[in-house]
CSV table of C-alpha atoms in Angstrom, one decimal:
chain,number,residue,atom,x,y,z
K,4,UNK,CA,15.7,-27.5,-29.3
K,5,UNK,CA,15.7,-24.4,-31.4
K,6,UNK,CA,12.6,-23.4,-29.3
K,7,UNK,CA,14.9,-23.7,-26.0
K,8,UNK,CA,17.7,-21.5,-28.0
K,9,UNK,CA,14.7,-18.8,-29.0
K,10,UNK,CA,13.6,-19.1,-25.2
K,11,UNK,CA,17.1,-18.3,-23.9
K,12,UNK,CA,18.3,-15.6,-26.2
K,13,UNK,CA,14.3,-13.7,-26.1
K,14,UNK,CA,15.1,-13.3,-22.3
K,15,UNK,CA,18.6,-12.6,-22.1
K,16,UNK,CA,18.2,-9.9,-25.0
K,17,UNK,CA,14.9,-8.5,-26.4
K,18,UNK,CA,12.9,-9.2,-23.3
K,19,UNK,CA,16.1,-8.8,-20.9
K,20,UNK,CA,14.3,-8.8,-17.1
K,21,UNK,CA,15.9,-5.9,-15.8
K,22,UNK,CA,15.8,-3.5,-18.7
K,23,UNK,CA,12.5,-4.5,-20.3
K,24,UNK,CA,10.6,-6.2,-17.7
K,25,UNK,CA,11.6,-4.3,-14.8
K,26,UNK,CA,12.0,-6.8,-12.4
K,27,UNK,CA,14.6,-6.8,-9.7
K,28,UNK,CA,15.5,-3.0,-9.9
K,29,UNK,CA,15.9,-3.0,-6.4
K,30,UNK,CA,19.3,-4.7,-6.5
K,31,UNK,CA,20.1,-3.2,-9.9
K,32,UNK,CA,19.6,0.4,-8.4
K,33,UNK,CA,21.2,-0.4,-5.3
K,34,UNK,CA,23.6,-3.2,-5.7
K,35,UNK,CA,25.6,-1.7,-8.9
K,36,UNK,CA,27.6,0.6,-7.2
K,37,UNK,CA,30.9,-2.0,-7.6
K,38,UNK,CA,31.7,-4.8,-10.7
K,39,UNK,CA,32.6,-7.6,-8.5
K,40,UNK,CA,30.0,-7.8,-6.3
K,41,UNK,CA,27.1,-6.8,-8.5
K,42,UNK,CA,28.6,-10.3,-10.8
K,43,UNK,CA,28.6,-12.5,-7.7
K,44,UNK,CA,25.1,-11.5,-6.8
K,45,UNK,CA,23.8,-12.3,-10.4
K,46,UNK,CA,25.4,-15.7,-10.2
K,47,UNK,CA,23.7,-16.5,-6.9
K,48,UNK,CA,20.5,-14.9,-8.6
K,49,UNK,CA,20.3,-16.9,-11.5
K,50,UNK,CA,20.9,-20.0,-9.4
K,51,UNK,CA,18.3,-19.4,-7.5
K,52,UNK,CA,15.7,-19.0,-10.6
K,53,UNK,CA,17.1,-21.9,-11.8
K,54,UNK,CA,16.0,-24.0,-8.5
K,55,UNK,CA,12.6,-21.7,-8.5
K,56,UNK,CA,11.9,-22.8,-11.8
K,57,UNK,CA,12.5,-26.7,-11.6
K,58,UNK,CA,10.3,-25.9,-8.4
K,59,UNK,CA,7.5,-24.4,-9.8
K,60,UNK,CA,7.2,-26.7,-12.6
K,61,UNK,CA,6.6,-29.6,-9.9
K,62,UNK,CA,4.4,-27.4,-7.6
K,63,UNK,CA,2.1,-26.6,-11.4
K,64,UNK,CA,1.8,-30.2,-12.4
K,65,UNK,CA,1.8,-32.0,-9.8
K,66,UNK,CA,-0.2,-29.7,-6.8
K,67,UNK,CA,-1.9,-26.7,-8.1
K,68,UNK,CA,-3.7,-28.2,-10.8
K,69,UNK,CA,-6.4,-29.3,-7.4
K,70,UNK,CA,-5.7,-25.9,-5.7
K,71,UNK,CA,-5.0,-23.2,-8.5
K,72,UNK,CA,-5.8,-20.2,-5.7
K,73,UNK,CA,-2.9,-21.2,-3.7
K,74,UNK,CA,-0.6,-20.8,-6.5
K,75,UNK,CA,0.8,-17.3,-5.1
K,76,UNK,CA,1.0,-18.5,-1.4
K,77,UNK,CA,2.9,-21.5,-2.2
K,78,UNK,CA,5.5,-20.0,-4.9
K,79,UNK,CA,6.6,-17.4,-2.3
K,80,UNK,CA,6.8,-20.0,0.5
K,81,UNK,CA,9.1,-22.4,-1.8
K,82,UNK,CA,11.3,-19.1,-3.0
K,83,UNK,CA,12.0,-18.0,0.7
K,84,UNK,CA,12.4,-21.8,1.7
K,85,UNK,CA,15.0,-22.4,-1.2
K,86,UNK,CA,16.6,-19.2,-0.5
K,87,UNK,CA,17.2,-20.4,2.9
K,88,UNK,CA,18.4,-23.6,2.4
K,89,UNK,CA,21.1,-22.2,-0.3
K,90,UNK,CA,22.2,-19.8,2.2
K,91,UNK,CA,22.4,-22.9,5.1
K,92,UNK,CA,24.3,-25.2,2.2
K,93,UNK,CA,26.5,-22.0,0.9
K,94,UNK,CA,27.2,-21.4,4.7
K,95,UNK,CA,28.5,-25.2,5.1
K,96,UNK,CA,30.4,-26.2,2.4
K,97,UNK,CA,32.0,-22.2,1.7
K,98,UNK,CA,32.1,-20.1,4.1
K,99,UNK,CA,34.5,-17.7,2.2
K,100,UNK,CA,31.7,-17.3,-0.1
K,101,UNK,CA,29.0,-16.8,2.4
K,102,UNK,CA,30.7,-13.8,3.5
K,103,UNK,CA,31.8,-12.4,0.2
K,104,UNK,CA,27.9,-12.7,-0.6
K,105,UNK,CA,26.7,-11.2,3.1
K,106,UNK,CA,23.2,-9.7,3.3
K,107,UNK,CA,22.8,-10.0,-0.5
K,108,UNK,CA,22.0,-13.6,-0.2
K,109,UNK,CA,18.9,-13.4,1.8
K,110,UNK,CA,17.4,-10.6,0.2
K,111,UNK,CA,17.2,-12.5,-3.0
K,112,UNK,CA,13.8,-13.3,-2.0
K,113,UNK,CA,12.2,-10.5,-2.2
K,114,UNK,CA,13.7,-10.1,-5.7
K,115,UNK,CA,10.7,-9.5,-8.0
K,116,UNK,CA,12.5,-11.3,-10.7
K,117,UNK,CA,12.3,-14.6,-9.0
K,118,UNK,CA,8.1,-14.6,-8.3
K,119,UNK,CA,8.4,-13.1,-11.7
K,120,UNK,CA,9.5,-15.9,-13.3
K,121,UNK,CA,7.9,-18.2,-11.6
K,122,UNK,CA,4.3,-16.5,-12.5
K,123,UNK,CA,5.2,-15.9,-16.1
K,124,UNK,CA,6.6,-19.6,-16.5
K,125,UNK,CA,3.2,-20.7,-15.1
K,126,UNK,CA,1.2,-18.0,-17.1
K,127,UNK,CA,2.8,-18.9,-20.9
K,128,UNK,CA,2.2,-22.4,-19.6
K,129,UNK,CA,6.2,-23.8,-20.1
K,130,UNK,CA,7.1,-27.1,-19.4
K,131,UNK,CA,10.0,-28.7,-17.7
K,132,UNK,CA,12.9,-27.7,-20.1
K,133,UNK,CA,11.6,-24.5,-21.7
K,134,UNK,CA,11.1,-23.2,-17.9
K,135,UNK,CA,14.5,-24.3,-17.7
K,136,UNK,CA,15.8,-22.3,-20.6
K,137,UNK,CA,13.6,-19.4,-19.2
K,138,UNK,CA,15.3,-19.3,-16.0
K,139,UNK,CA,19.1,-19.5,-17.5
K,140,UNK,CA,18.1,-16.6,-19.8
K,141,UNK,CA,16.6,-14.8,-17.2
K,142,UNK,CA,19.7,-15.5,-14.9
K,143,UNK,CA,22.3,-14.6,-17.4
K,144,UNK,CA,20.2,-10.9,-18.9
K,145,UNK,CA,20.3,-10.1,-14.7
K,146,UNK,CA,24.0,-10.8,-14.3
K,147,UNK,CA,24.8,-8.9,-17.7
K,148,UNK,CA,22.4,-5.7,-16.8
K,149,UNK,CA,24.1,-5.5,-13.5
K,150,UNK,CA,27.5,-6.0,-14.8
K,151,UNK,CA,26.4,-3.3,-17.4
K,152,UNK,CA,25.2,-0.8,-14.9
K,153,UNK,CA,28.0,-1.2,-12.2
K,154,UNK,CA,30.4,-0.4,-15.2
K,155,UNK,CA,29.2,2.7,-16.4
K,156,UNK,CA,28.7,3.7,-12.7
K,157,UNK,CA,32.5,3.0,-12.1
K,158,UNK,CA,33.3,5.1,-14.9
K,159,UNK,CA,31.2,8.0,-14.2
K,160,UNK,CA,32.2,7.9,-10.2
K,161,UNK,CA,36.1,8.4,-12.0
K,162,UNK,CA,35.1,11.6,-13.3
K,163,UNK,CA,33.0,12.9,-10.8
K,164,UNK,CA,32.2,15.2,-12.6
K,165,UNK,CA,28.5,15.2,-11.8
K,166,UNK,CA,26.1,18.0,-10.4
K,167,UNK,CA,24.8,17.2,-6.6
K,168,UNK,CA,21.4,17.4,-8.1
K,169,UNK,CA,21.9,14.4,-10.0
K,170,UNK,CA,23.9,12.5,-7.7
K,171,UNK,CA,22.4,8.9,-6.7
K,172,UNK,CA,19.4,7.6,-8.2
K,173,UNK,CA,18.3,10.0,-10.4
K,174,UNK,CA,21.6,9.6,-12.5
K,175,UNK,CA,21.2,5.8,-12.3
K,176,UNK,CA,17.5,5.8,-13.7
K,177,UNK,CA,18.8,7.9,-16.1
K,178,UNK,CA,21.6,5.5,-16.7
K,179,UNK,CA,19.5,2.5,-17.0
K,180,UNK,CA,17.1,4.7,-19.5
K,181,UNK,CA,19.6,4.5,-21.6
K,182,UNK,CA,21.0,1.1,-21.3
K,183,UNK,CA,17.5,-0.1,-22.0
K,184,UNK,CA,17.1,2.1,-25.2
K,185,UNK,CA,20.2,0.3,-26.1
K,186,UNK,CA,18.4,-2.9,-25.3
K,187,UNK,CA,15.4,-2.0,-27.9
K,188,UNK,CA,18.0,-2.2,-30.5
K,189,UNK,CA,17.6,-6.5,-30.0
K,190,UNK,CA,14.0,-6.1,-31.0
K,191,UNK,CA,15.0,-6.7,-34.9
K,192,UNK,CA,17.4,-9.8,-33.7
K,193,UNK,CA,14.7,-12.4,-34.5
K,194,UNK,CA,11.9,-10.8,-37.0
K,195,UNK,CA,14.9,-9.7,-39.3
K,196,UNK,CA,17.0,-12.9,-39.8
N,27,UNK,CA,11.0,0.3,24.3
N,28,UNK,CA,9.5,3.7,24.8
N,29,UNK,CA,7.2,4.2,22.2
N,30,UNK,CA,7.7,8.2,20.8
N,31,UNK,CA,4.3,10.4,21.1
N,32,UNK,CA,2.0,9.8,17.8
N,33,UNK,CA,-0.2,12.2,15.4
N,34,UNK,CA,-2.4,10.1,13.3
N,35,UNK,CA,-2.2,13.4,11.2
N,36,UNK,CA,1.1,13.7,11.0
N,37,UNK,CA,1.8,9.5,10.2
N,38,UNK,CA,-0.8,10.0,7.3
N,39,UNK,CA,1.1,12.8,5.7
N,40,UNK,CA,4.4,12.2,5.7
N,41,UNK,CA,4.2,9.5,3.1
N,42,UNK,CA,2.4,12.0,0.7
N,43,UNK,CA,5.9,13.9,0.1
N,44,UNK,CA,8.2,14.0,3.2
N,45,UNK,CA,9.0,10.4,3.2
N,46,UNK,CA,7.3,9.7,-0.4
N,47,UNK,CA,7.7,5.9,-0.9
N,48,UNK,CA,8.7,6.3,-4.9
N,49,UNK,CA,10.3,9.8,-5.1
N,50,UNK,CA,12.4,9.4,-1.6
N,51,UNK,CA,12.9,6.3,-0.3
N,52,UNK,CA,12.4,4.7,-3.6
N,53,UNK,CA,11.4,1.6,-3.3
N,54,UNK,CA,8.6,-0.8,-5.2
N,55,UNK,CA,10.5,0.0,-8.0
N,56,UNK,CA,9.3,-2.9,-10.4
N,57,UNK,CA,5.7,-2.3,-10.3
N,58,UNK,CA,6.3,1.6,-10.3
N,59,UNK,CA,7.9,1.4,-14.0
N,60,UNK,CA,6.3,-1.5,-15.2
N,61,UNK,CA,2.3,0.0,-15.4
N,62,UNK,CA,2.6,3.4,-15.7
N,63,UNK,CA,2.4,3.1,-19.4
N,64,UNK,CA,-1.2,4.4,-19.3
N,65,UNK,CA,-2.9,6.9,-16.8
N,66,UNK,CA,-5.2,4.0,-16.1
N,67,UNK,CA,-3.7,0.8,-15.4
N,68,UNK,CA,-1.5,3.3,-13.0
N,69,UNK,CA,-4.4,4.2,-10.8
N,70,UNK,CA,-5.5,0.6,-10.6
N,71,UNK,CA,-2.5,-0.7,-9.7
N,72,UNK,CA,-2.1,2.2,-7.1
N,73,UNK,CA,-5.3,1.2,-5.6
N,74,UNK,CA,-4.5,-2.5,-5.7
N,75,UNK,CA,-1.3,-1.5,-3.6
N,76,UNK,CA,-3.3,0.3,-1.5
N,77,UNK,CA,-5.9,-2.2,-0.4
N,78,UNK,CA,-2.6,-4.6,0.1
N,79,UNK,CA,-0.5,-2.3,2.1
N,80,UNK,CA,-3.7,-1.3,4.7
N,81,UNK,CA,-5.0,-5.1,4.9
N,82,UNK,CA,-1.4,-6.1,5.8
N,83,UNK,CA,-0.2,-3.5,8.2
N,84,UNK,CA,-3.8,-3.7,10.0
N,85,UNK,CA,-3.7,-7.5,10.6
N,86,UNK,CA,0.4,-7.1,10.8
N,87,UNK,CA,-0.2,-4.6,14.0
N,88,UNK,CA,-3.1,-6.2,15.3
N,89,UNK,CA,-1.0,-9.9,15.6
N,90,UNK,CA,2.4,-7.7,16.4
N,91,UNK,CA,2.1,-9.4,20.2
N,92,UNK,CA,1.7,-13.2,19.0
N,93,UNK,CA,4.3,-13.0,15.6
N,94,UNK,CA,7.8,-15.1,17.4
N,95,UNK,CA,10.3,-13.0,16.1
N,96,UNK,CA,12.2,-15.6,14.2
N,97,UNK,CA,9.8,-16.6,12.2
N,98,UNK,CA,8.1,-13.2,11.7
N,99,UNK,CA,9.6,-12.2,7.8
N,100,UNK,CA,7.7,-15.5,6.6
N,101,UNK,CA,4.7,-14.7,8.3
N,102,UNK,CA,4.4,-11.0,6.9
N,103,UNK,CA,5.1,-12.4,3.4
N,104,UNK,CA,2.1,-15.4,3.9
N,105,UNK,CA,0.0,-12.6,5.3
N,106,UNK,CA,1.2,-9.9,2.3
N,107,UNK,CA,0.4,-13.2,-0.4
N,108,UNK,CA,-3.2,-13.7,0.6
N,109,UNK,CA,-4.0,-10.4,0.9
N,110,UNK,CA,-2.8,-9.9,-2.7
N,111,UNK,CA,-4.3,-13.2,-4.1
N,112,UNK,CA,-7.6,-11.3,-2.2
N,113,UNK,CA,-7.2,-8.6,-4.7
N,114,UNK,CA,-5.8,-10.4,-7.8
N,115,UNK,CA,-9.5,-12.3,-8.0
N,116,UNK,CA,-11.4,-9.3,-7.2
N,117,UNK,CA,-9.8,-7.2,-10.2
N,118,UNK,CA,-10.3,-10.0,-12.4
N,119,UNK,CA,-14.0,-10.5,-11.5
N,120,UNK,CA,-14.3,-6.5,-11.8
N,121,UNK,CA,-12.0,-5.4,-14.2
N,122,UNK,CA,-11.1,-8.2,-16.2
N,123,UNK,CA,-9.6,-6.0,-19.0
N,124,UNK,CA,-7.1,-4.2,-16.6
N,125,UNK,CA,-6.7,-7.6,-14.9
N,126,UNK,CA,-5.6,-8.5,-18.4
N,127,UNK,CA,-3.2,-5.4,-19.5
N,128,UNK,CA,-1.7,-5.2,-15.9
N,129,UNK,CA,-1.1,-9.7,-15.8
N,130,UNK,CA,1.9,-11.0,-13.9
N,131,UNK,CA,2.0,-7.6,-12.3
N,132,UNK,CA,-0.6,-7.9,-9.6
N,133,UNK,CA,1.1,-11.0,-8.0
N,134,UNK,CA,4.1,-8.9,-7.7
N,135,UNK,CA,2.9,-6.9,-5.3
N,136,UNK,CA,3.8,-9.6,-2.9
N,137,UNK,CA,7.3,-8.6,-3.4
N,138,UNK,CA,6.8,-4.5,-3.0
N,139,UNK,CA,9.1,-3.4,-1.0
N,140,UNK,CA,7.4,-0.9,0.1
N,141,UNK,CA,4.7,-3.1,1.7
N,142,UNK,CA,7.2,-5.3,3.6
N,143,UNK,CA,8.9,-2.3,4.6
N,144,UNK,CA,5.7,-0.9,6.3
N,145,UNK,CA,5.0,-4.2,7.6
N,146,UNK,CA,8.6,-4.5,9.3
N,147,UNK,CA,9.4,-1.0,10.3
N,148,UNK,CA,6.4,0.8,11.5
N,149,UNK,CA,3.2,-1.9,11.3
N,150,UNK,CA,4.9,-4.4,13.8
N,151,UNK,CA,5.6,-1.8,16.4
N,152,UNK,CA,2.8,0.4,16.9
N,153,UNK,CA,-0.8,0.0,17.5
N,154,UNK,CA,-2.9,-1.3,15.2
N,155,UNK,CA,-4.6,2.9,14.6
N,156,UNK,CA,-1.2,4.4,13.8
N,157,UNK,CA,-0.5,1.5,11.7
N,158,UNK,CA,-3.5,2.0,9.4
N,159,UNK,CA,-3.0,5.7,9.1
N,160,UNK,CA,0.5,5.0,8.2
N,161,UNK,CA,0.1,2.4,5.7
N,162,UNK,CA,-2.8,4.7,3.9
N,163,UNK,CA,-0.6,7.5,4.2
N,164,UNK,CA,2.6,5.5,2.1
N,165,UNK,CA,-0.7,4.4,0.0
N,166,UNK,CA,-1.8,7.5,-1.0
N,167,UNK,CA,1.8,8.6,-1.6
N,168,UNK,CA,2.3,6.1,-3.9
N,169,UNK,CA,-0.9,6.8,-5.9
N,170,UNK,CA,0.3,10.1,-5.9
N,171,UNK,CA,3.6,9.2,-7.3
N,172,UNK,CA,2.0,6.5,-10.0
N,173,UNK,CA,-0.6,8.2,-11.2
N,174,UNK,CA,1.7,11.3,-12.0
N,175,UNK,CA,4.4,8.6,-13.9
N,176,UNK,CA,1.4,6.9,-15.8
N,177,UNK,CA,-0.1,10.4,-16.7
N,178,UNK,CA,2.9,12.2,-18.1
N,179,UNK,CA,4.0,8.7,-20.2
N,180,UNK,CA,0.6,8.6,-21.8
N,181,UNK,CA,0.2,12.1,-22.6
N,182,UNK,CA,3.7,12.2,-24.1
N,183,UNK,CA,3.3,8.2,-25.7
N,184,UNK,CA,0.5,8.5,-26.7
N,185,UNK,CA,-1.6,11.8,-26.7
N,186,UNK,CA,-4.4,10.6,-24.8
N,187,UNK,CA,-5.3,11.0,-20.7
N,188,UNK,CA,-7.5,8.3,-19.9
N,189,UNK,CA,-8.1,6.8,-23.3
N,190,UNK,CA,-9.4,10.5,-23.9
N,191,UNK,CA,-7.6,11.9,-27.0
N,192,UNK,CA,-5.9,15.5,-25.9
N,193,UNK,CA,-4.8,16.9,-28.7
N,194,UNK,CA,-5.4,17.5,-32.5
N,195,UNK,CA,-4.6,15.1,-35.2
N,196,UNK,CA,-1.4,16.9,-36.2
N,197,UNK,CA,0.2,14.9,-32.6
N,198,UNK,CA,3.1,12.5,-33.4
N,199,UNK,CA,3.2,9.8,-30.4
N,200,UNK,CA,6.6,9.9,-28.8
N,201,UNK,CA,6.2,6.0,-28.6
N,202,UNK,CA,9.6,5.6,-26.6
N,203,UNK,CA,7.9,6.9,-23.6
N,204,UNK,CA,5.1,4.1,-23.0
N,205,UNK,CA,8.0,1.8,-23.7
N,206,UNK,CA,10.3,0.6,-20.9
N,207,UNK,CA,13.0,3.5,-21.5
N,208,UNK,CA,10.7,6.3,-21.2
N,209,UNK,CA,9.5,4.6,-17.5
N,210,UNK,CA,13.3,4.8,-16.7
N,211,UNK,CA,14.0,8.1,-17.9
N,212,UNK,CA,10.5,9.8,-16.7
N,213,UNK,CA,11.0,8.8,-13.2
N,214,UNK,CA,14.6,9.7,-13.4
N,215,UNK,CA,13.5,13.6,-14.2
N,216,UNK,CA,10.9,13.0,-11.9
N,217,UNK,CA,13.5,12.4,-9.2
N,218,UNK,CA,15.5,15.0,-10.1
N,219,UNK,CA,12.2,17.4,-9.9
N,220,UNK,CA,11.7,16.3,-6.5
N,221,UNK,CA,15.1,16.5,-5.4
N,222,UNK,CA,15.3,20.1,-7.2
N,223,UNK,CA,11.9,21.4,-4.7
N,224,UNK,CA,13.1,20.2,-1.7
N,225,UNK,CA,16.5,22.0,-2.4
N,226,UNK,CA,14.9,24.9,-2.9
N,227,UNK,CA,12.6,24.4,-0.3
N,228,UNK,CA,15.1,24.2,2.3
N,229,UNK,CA,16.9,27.6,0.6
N,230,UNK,CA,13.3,29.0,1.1
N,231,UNK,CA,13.2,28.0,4.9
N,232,UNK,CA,16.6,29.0,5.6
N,233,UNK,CA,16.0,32.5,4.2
N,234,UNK,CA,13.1,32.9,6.0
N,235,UNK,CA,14.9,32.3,9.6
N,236,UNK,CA,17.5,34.6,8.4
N,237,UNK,CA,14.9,37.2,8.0
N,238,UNK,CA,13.3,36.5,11.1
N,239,UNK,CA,16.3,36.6,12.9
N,240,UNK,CA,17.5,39.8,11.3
N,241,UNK,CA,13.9,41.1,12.6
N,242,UNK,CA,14.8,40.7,16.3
């Protein structure tokens, strides 16, 4: 159990996916421009790790252990499958949602940070509940980088008080520079206490 | 649809800096920060990339007439996967201690944007020459773009170029910079760099027909 906690709070902090990992920066660059929306697409993000990861936990035990070559074929086809069916069951039982999420729902496939988990789940060899843990962790450090970086774009776009230079993504690397300096500071969390 | 008039020259060069898959459509963002921590593992990755993003596009553009439409986003990305598994077991029977340093990394390259985007935009539309010329031309601009991220974080992180030590033993490492903020804030200046020349560029250019116009 305290290894599940460790799990959880390693990868929504110290090894947060978006500020330390650098996965799923495309969404974070482009997706943070507004609070609301940039929280809705981390909550269907981390559900879709979390499916991914029960997933890839059957595919690893059960199927790749006679084919290990097909490991990156079939983790991709079972994201982009899963990603589809959410968007067919979203589309059925709430359409209001469906809309509110729009194109951001099928992109989530090619979202690094979902093949990322899945190959680092396989690579640290995690079983059923620590790839579990993994996933929520993961899930949650997206939605709170995002929420993070959409707030301190808000706030900067109320000034607007930025050179044209800047403007756009060079401010927002710049941005997350800093927010993942900030991040470094959860290094000590664990070898301190 | 009318297909527009071609130059093989001129889809190889506009991914080297006019349409520069890092510094101005930036995309492949993930793999672009997450290796450059060393001169090296930058260049391999590049080349990984590479090999992936001409394999794809060349077998993308020679299928382009028997790909259904509906069905054709899953077919790039089964097509993008082996190509990648191709080059995840080559660089491990090669290079095993790259293969090591770089680890979950080379799978992601299934996910690149940039190679989907190649695949999708240009690859699946135009013969199977143009396609190759175009795909090594986004290639080559994102070597360009890597190695230059992986050189200036590991001569500023670490004082070496290659694993070759640069300077004298009085250097203090600026650590931050082969860590993950110093791959944020590096490309960042980077971008602003880029953005600053083609301003300028564009100043240049316009001055120029003004001359030439004040010449008449």
């Amino acid at each position: 159990m305290e290894n599940l906690v460790w799990i959880f709070i390693s990868t929504l902090l110290i090894n947060n996916f978006v500020l330390s990992y650098f996965l799923g920066l495309c969404p974070f660059l482009g997706v943070s421009g507004r609070l609301e929306t940039s929280f809705r697409l981390g909550m269907a993000t981390s559900f879709v790790l979390v499916v991914t990861a029960i997933s890839v936990w059957f595919l690893n035990t059960y199927v790749l252990i006679y084919a290990p070559y097909l490991r990156l074929i079939s983790f991709i086809v079972v994201i982009a499958s899963t990603v589809q069916f959410i968007e067919m069951a979203i589309k059925k039982l709430s359409p209001a949602l469906f809309k509110a999420l729009g194109i951001y729902l099928p992109l989530i496939t090619t979202n690094c940070a979902i093949l990322g988990l899945a190959v680092f789940a396989t690579s640290r060899n995690y079983g059923f509940l620590e790839g579990l843990a993994f996933a929520l962790g993961a899930g949650a450090g997206f939605t709170l980088a995002l929420v993070l970086m959409a707030g301190i774009r808000e706030e900067i776009e109320k000034t607007g008080d930025i050179p044209d230079l800047v403007r756009g993504t060079a401010m927002n690397l710049l941005v997350a520079g800093s927010l993942s300096l900030a991040f470094m500071g959860f290094a000590g969390l664990f070898s301190a206490g | 649809m009318k297909q527009k008039e071609l130059d093989g020259y001129q889809e190889f060069m506009k991914g080297l800096w006019k349409e520069n898959p890092t510094f101005v459509q930036v995309l492949g963002m993930c793999p672009t920060l997450a290796v450059t921590n060393s001169a090296i593992n930058a260049v391999v990755m590049a080349v990984a990339t590479f090999f992936v993003l001409v394999g794809s596009s060349f077998l993308v553009s020679a299928l382009q007439r028997w790909i259904p439409s509906q069905v054709r986003i899953s077919l790039y990305v089964i097509i993008i996967a082996t190509f990648v598994t191709l080059a995840d077991y080559s660089l491990l029977a090669t290079l095993p201690a790259v293969h090591k340093q770089l680890g979950a990394f080379i799978p992601l390259i299934v996910v690149n944007c940039i190679i989907l985007g190649r695949a999708e935009a240009f690859a699946s539309r135009y013969p199977v020459k143009y396609a190759v010329l175009d795909a090594a031309g986004m290639g080559a601009g994102f070597f360009l773009s890597l190695t230059m991220l992986g050189t200036v974080r590991e001569i500023l992180g670490t004082g070496t170029l290659f694993d070759i030590p640069l300077f004298g033993k009085g250097f203090e490492p600026w650590v931050t910079m082969i860590l993950p903020p110093g791959g944020f804030i590096t490309l960042g200046l980077l971008l602003l760099l880029s953005n600053w020349v083609t301003k300028k560029r564009a100043e240049f250019l316009k001055q120029v027909a003004a001359a030439q116009q004040e010449g008449l």
